Coordinates of C-alpha atoms and ligand atoms in Angstrom, one line a residue:
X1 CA 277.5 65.5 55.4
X2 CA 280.3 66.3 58.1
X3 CA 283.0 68.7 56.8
X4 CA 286.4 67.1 56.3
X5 CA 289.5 68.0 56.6
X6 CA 293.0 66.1 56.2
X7 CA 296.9 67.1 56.5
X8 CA 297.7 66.2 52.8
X9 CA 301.3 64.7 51.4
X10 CA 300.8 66.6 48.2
X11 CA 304.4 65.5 47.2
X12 CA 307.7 63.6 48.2
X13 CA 309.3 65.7 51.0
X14 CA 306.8 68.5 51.0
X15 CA 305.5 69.4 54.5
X16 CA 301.5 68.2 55.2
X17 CA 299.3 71.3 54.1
X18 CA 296.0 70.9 56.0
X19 CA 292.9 71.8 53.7
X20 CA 289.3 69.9 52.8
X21 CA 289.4 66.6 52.3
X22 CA 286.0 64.5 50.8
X23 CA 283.7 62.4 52.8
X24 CA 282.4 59.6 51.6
X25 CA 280.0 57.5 54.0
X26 CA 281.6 53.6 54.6
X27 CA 281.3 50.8 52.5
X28 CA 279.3 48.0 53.7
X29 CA 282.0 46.1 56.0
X30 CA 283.7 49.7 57.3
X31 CA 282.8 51.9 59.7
X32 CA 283.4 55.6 60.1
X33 CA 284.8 57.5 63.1
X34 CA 285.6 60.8 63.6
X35 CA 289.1 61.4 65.4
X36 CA 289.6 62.4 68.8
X37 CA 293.7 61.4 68.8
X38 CA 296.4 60.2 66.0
X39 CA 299.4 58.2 66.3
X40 CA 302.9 59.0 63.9
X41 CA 304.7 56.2 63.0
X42 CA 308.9 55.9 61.4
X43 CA 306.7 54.8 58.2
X44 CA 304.8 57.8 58.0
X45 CA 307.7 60.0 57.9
X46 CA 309.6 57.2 55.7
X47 CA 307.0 57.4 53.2
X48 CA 307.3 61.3 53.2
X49 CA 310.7 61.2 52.5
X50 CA 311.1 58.3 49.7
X51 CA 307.0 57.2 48.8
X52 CA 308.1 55.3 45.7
X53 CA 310.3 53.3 47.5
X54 CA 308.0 52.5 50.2
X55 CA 304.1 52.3 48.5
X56 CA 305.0 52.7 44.8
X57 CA 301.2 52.7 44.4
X58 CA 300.7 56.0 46.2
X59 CA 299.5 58.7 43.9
X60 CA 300.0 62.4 45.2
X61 CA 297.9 64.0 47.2
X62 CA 297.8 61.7 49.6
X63 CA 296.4 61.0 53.1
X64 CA 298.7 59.2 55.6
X65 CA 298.3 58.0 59.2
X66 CA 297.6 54.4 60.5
X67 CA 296.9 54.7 64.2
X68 CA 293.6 56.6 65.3
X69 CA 290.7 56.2 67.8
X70 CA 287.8 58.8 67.9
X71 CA 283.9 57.8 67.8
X72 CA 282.1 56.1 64.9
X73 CA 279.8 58.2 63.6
X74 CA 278.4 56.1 60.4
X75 CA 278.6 52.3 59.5
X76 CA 278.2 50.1 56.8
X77 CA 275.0 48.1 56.1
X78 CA 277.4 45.0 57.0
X79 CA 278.4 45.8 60.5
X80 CA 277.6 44.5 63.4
X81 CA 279.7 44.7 66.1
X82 CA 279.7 48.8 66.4
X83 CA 277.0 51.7 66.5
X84 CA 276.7 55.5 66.3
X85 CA 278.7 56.6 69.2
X86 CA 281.1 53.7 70.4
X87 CA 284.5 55.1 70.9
X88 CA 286.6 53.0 69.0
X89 CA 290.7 52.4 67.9
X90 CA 291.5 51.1 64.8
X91 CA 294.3 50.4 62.1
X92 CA 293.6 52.7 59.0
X93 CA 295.0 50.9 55.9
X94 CA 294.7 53.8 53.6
X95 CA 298.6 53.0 53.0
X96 CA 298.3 49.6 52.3
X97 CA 298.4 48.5 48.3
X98 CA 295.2 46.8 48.3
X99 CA 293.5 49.5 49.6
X100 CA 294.9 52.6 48.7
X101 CA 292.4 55.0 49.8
X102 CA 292.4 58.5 50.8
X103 CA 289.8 58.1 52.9
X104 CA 291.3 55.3 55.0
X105 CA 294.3 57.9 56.2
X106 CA 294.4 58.4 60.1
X107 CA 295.7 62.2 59.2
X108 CA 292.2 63.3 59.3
X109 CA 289.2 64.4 61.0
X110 CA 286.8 61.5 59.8
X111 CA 288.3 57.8 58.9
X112 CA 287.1 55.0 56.9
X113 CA 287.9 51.7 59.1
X114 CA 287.6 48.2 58.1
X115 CA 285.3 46.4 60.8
X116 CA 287.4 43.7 61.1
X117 CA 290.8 45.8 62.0
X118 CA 288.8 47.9 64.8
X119 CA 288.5 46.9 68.5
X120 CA 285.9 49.1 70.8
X121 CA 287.5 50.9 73.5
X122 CA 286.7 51.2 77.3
X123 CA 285.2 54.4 78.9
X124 CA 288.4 54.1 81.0
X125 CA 290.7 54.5 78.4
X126 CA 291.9 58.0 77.3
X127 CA 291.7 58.3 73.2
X128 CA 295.4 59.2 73.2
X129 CA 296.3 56.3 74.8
X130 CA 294.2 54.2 72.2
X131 CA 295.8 55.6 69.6
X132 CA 299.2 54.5 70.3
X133 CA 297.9 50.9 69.6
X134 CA 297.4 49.9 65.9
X135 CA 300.4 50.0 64.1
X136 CA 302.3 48.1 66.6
X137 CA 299.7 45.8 67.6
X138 CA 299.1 44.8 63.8
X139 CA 303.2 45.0 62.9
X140 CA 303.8 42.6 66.2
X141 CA 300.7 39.9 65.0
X142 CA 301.9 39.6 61.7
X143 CA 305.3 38.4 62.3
X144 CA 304.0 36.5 65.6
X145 CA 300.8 34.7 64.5
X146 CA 300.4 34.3 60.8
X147 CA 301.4 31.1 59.3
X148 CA 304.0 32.3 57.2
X149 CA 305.9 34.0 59.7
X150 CA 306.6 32.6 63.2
X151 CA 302.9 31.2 63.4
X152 CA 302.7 31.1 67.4
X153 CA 299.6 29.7 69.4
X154 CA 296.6 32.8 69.5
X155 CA 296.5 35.2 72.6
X156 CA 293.5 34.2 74.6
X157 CA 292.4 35.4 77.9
X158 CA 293.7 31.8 79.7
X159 CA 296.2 30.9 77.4
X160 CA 297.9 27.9 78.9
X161 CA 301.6 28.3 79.4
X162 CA 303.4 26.6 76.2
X163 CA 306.8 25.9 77.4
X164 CA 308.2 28.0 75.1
X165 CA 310.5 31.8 74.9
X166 CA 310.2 34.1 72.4
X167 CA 312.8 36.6 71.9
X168 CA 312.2 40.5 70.9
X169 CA 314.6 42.4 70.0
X170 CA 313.5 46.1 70.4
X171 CA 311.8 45.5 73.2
X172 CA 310.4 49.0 74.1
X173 CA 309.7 50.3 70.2
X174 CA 305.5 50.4 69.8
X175 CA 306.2 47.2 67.7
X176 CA 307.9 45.6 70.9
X177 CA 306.2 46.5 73.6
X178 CA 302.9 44.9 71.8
X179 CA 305.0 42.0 71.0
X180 CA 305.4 41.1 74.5
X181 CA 302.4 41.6 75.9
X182 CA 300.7 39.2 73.0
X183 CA 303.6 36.5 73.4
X184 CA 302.5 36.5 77.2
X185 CA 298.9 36.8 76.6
X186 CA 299.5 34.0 74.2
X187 CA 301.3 31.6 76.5
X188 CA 305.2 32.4 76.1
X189 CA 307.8 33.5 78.2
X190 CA 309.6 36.8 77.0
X191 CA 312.7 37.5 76.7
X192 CA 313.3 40.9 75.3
X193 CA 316.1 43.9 74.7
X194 CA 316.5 47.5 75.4
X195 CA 318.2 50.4 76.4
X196 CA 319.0 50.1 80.2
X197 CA 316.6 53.0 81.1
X198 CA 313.7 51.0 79.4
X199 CA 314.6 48.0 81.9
X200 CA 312.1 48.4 84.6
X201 CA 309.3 49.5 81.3
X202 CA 310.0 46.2 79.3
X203 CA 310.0 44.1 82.6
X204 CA 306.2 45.9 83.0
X205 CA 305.0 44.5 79.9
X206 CA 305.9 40.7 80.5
X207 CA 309.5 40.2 79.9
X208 CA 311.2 37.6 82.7
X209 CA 314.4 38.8 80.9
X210 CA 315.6 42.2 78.9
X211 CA 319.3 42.4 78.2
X212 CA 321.1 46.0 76.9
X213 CA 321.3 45.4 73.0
X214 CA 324.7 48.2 73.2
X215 CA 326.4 45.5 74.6
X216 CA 329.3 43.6 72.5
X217 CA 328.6 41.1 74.3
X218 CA 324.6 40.8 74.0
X219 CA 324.6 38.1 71.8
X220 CA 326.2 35.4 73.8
X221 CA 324.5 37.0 77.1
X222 CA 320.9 36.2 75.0
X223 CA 322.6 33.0 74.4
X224 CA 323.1 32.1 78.3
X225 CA 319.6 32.8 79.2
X226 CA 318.1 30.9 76.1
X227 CA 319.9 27.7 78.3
X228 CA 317.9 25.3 79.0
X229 CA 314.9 27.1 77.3
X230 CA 313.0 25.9 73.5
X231 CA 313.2 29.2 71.9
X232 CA 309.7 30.5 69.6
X233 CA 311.5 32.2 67.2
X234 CA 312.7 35.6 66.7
X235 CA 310.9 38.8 66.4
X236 CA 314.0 41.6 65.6
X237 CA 313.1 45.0 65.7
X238 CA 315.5 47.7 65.1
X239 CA 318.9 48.2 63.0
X240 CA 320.9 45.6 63.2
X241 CA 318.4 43.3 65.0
X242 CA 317.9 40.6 62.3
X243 CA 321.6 39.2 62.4
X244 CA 321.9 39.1 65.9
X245 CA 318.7 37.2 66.4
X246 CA 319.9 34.8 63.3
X247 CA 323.0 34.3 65.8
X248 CA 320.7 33.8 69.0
X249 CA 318.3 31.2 67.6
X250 CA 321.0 29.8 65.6
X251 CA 323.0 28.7 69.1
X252 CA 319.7 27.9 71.1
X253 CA 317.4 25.1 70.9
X254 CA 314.1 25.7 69.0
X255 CA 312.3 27.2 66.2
X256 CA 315.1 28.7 64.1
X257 CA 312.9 31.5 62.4
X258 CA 313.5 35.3 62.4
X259 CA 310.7 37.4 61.6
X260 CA 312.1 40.9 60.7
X261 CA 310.3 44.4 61.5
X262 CA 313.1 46.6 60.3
X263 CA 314.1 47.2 56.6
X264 CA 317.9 47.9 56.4
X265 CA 317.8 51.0 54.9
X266 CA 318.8 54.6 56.5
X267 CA 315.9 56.9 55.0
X268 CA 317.3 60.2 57.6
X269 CA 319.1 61.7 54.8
X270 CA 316.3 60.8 52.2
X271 CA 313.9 63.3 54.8
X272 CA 316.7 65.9 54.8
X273 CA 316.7 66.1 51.0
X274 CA 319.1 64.1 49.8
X275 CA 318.2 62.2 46.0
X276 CA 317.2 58.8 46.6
X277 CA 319.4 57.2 43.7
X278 CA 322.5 59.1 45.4
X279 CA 321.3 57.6 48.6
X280 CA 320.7 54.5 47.5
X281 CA 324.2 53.6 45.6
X282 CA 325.8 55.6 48.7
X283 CA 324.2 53.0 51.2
X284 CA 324.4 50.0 48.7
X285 CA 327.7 48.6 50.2
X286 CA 325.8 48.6 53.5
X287 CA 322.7 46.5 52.0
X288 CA 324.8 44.2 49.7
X289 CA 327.0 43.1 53.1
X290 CA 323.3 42.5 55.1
X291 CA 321.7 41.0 52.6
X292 CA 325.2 38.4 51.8
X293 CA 325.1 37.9 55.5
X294 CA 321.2 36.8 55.5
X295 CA 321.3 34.6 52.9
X296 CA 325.1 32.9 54.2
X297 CA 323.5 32.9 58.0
X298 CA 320.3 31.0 56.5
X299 CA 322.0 28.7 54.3
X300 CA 324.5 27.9 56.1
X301 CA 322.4 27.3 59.4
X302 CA 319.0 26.3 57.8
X303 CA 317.9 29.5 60.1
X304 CA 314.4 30.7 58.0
X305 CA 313.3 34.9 57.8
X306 CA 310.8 36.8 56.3
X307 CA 310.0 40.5 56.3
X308 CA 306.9 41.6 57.5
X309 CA 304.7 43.9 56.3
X310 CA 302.0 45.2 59.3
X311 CA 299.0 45.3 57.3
X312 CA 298.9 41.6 55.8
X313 CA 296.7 40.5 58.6
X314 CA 293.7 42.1 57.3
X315 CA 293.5 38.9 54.5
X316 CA 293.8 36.6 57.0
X317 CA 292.0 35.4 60.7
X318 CA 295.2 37.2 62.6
X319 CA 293.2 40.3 62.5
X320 CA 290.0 39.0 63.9
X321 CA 291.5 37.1 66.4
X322 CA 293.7 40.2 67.8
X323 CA 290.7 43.3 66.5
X324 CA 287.6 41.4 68.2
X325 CA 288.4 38.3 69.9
X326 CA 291.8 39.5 72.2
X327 CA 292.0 42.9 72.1
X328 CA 288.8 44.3 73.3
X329 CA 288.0 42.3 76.8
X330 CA 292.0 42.3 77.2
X331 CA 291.4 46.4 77.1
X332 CA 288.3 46.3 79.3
X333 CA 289.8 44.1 81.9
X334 CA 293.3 45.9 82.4
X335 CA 295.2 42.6 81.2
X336 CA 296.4 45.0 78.3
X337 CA 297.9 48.2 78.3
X338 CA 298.0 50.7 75.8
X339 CA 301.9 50.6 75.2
X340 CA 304.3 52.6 74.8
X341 CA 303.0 55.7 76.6
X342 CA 301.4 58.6 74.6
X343 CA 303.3 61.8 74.2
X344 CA 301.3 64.5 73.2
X345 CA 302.8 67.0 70.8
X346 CA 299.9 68.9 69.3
X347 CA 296.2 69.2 69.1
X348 CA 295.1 70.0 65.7
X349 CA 296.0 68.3 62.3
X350 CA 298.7 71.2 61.8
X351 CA 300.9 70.0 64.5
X352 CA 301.0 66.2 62.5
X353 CA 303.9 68.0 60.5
X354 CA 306.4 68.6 63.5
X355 CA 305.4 65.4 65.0
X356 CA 306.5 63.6 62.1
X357 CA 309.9 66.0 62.4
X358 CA 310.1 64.9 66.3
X359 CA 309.5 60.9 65.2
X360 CA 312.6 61.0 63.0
X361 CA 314.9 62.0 65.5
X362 CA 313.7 59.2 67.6
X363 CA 311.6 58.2 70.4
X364 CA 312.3 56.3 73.6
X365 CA 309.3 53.9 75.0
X366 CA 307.4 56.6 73.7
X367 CA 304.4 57.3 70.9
X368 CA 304.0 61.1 69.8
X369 CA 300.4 61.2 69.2
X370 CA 298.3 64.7 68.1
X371 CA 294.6 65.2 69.4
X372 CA 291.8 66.6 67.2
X373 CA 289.5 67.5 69.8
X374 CA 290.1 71.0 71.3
X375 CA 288.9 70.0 74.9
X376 CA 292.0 69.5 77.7
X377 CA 293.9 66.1 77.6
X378 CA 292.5 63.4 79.8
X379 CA 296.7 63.1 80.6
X380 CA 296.6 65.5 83.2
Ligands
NAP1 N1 307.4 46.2 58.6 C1 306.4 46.9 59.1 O1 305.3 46.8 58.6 C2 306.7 47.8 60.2 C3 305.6 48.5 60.9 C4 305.9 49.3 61.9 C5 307.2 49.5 62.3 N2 308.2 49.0 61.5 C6 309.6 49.2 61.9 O2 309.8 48.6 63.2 C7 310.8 49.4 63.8 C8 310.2 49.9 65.1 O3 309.1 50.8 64.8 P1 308.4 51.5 66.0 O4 307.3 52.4 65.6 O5 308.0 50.4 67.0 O6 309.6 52.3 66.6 P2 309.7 53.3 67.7 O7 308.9 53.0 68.9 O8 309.7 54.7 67.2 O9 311.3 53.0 68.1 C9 311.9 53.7 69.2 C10 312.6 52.7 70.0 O10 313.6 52.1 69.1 C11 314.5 51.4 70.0 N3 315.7 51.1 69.2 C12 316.4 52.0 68.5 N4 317.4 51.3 67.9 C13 317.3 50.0 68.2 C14 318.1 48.8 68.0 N5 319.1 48.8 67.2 N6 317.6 47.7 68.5 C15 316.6 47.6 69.3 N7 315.8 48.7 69.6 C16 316.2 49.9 69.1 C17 314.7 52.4 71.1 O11 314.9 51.7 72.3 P3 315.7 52.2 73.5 O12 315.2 53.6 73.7 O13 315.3 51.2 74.6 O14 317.1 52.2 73.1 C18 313.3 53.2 71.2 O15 312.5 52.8 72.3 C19 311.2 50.6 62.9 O16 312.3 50.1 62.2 C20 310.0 50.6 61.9 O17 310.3 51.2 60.7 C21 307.9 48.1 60.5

C-alpha cells in the first residue's frame, strides 16, 4: 500500500502538523487519487479557528481540505466512469457530517472521492488550476440548482436563453465566479458585483453587468439595471450581501428568493485566539440586528432565504448533473474556465499551514492553492 501522509488539525487553533496518515483502498462507489495540487478555502481556516461551531461532529485529529485534483490511482468495484491513471478534480467531503471521514480530506497525499462528486480533467488543464474548482463549483450549485434553494433550469452545453437575470453578489469570490459561468451556461443573464479592479475579470466570466458593491449607492444602481428585466433570484456572497440582495429582488420584478453563501459571523479574532463564548456575546448585537432584519425584510416583503451549505448536492441529482454531465465536456471544450486564477503559495503539505494564514487576510479573484508534486509548475 502507498505511504500516506496528511497535514493534521490535531486541535482547535493548533497549526497543521504534517505526519502519516492511513490508507485505506475506496469503497465501492469512491475512487482514489493521489494529489498533484490543493485548494484552501475561508472554511478551512474557519473550522481551524472555531470547529465546534462550524462541524460539531469533527473529532480531533482531523484531516481538512475540499478542493484537490491529482490522478486516481484505485477505484471501487462500483465505478465506472474513471480508471487507473485519469487525472481527475473533485470535491472531498471528508468535512461534511454525513461523511466525516479522515480519509476524504484534500490536505493529503492520497484522497478518497465519491464518484459522483468527481469530473475528469483535460490533458490541457494544469492540476493547479483544477484544483481551484470544487468548493466553489459545489457552494454556487447548491444555492443555484437544487429545489430548495433558487432551483434554476440545469447548465447544459445549448442551454436556451430563459429570459431571465440572476444577480451575484460577490462576483469574483471562487463561489462567484462559478456562479456566473453556470447561470450563463445555464441560460441566464448575469448581473454581478465587485471591486472595480475585478471589473474587466467578472465581465470575462459572463456578466453583461457588475456594479462596485462599496458604493452607497449600489443598491438602487442594481435596481436600475434589474429595469425591465425578471430577476432569477439572488445568490449573495460576502458580508453584508444577503440584505442588500433582499432589497434588490424586493424592488425588481421576479423570483423574490435570496440564497445566502456567507454566515454573519466574523471568525478573524476567533483564529487570532480569542474564546469563542467572549466572541460570540461580543458579536451578538451584530447577529441579533441581521438576523431581526432577515426575518422583518421576509415577512414584511414575502422575500424567501435559505442558507446553503456546499456539500448538500451530493444527496441529490445537482451533483451528477454539474460532476459528470456539465462539467467535464464544458472543461474539455474551453466553454469553462477554471476560475478564479490559481496562486501558488507552496509545494508540499507543510506550506498548507501559511496558506491557510494568507486566506484569512483575504484574497482578490484569486485561489491560493499548494502542489504535492515536486516537479516545476505548469504556471510558468
Ligand atoms: N455556505 C457554504 O457552504 C460556503 C462554501 C464556500 C464558501 N462560503 C462562503 O462564501 C464566501 C466566499 O467564499 P470564497 O471562497 O468564494 O471567497 P474568496 O474567493 O476567498 O473571497 C475573496 C473575494 O471576496 C470578495 N468580497 C469581500 N467582501 C465582499 C463583500 N462584502 N461583498 C462581495 N464580495 C466581497 C472580494 O472581492 P473584491 O476583491 O472584488 O472586492 C474577493 O474577490 C465566504 O463568506 C465563505 O465563507 C460558504
Amino acid at each position: 500500500m502507498p505511504k500516506n501522509e496528511a497535514a493534521w488539525l490535531v486541535n482547535r487553533n493548533n497549526p497543521l502538523e504534517v505526519r502519516e496518515s492511513p490508507y485505506s483502498p475506496p469503497s465501492e462507489n469512491e475512487i482514489v487519487i493521489k494529489n498533484h495540487a490543493v485548494a484552501v478555502n475561508p472554511v478551512d481556516w474557519i473550522i481551524q479557528a472555531a470547529p465546534g461551531m462550524v462541524c460539531p461532529w469533527m473529532k480531533f485529529p482531523y484531516v481538512l481540505g475540499s478542493d484537490c485534483s491529482g490522478e486516481v490511482v484505485e477505484v471501487g468495484t462500483g465505478v465506472t466512469r474513471f480508471k487507473v491513471g485519469d487525472r481527475v478534480v473533485g470535491h472531498a467531503l471528508g468535512v461534511d457530517k454525513k461523511r466525516n471521514r479522515v480519509t476524504e480530506g484534500a490536505f493529503q497525499h492520497y484522497t478518497h472521492l465519491l464518484e459522483h462528486m468527481s469530473s475528469p480533467i483535460p490533458a490541457t488543464l494544469p492540476f493547479e488550476y483544477a484544483a481551484v474548482l470544487p468548493l466553489g463549483v459545489s457552494t454556487a450549485a447548491c444555492g443555484m440548482f437544487q429545489k430548495d434553494h433558487l432551483a434554476l433550469q440545469y447548465p447544459t452545453r445549448d442551454a436556451l436563453p430563459t429570459g431571465e437575470t440572476l444577480l451575484v453578489w460577490g462576483g469574483s469570490t471562487s463561489v462567484g465566479s462559478n456562479a456566473i459561468q453556470l447561470a450563463v451556461a445555464a441560460g441566464y443573464e448575469v448581473v454581478a458585483t465587485a471591486s472595480p479592479a475585478n471589473f474587466a475579470y467578472v465581465h470575462s466570466l459572463g456578466a453583461t453587468h457588475v456594479l462596485d458593491y462599496h458604493s452607497p449607492h449600489v443598491v438602487q444602481n442594481l435596481i436600475k439595471v434589474f429595469s425591465g428585466k425578471s430577476c432569477a433570484g439572488a445568490l449573495a456572497i460576502g458580508a453584508t450581501s444577503a440584505g442588500s440582495c433582499m432589497d434588490v429582488v424586493h424592488a425588481v420584478e421576479g423570483k423574490k428568493f435570496v440564497s445566502m453563501a456567507t454566515f454573519p459571523v466574523d471568525f478573524t479574532r476567533m483564529a487570532e485566539g480569542a474564546s469563542i463564548p467572549v466572541e460570540m456575546v461580543r458579536q451578538s448585537p451584530k447577529l441579533l440586528s441581521f438576523v431581526a432584519s432577515l426575518l422583518l425584510k421576509s415577512r414584511l416583503r414575502g422575500i424567501r432565504t435559505k442558507a446553503i451549505y456546499g456539500t448538500t448536492l451530493v444527496d441529490n441529482e445537482v451533483s451528477t448533473i454539474v460532476y459528470r454531465d456539465f462539467l467535464p465536456n464544458a472543461l474539455a471544450d474551453g466553454r469553462y474556465v477554471a476560475a478564479p486564477r490559481p496562486e501558488i503559495v507552496g509545494n508540499s503539505l507543510e506550506c498548507l499551514e501559511a496558506a491557510l494564514k494568507r486566506q484569512r487576510k483575504g484574497v482578490s479573484a484569486r485561489k491560493l492553492v499548494v502542489t504535492l508534486e515536486s516537479r516545476k509548475s505548469d504556471l510558468g
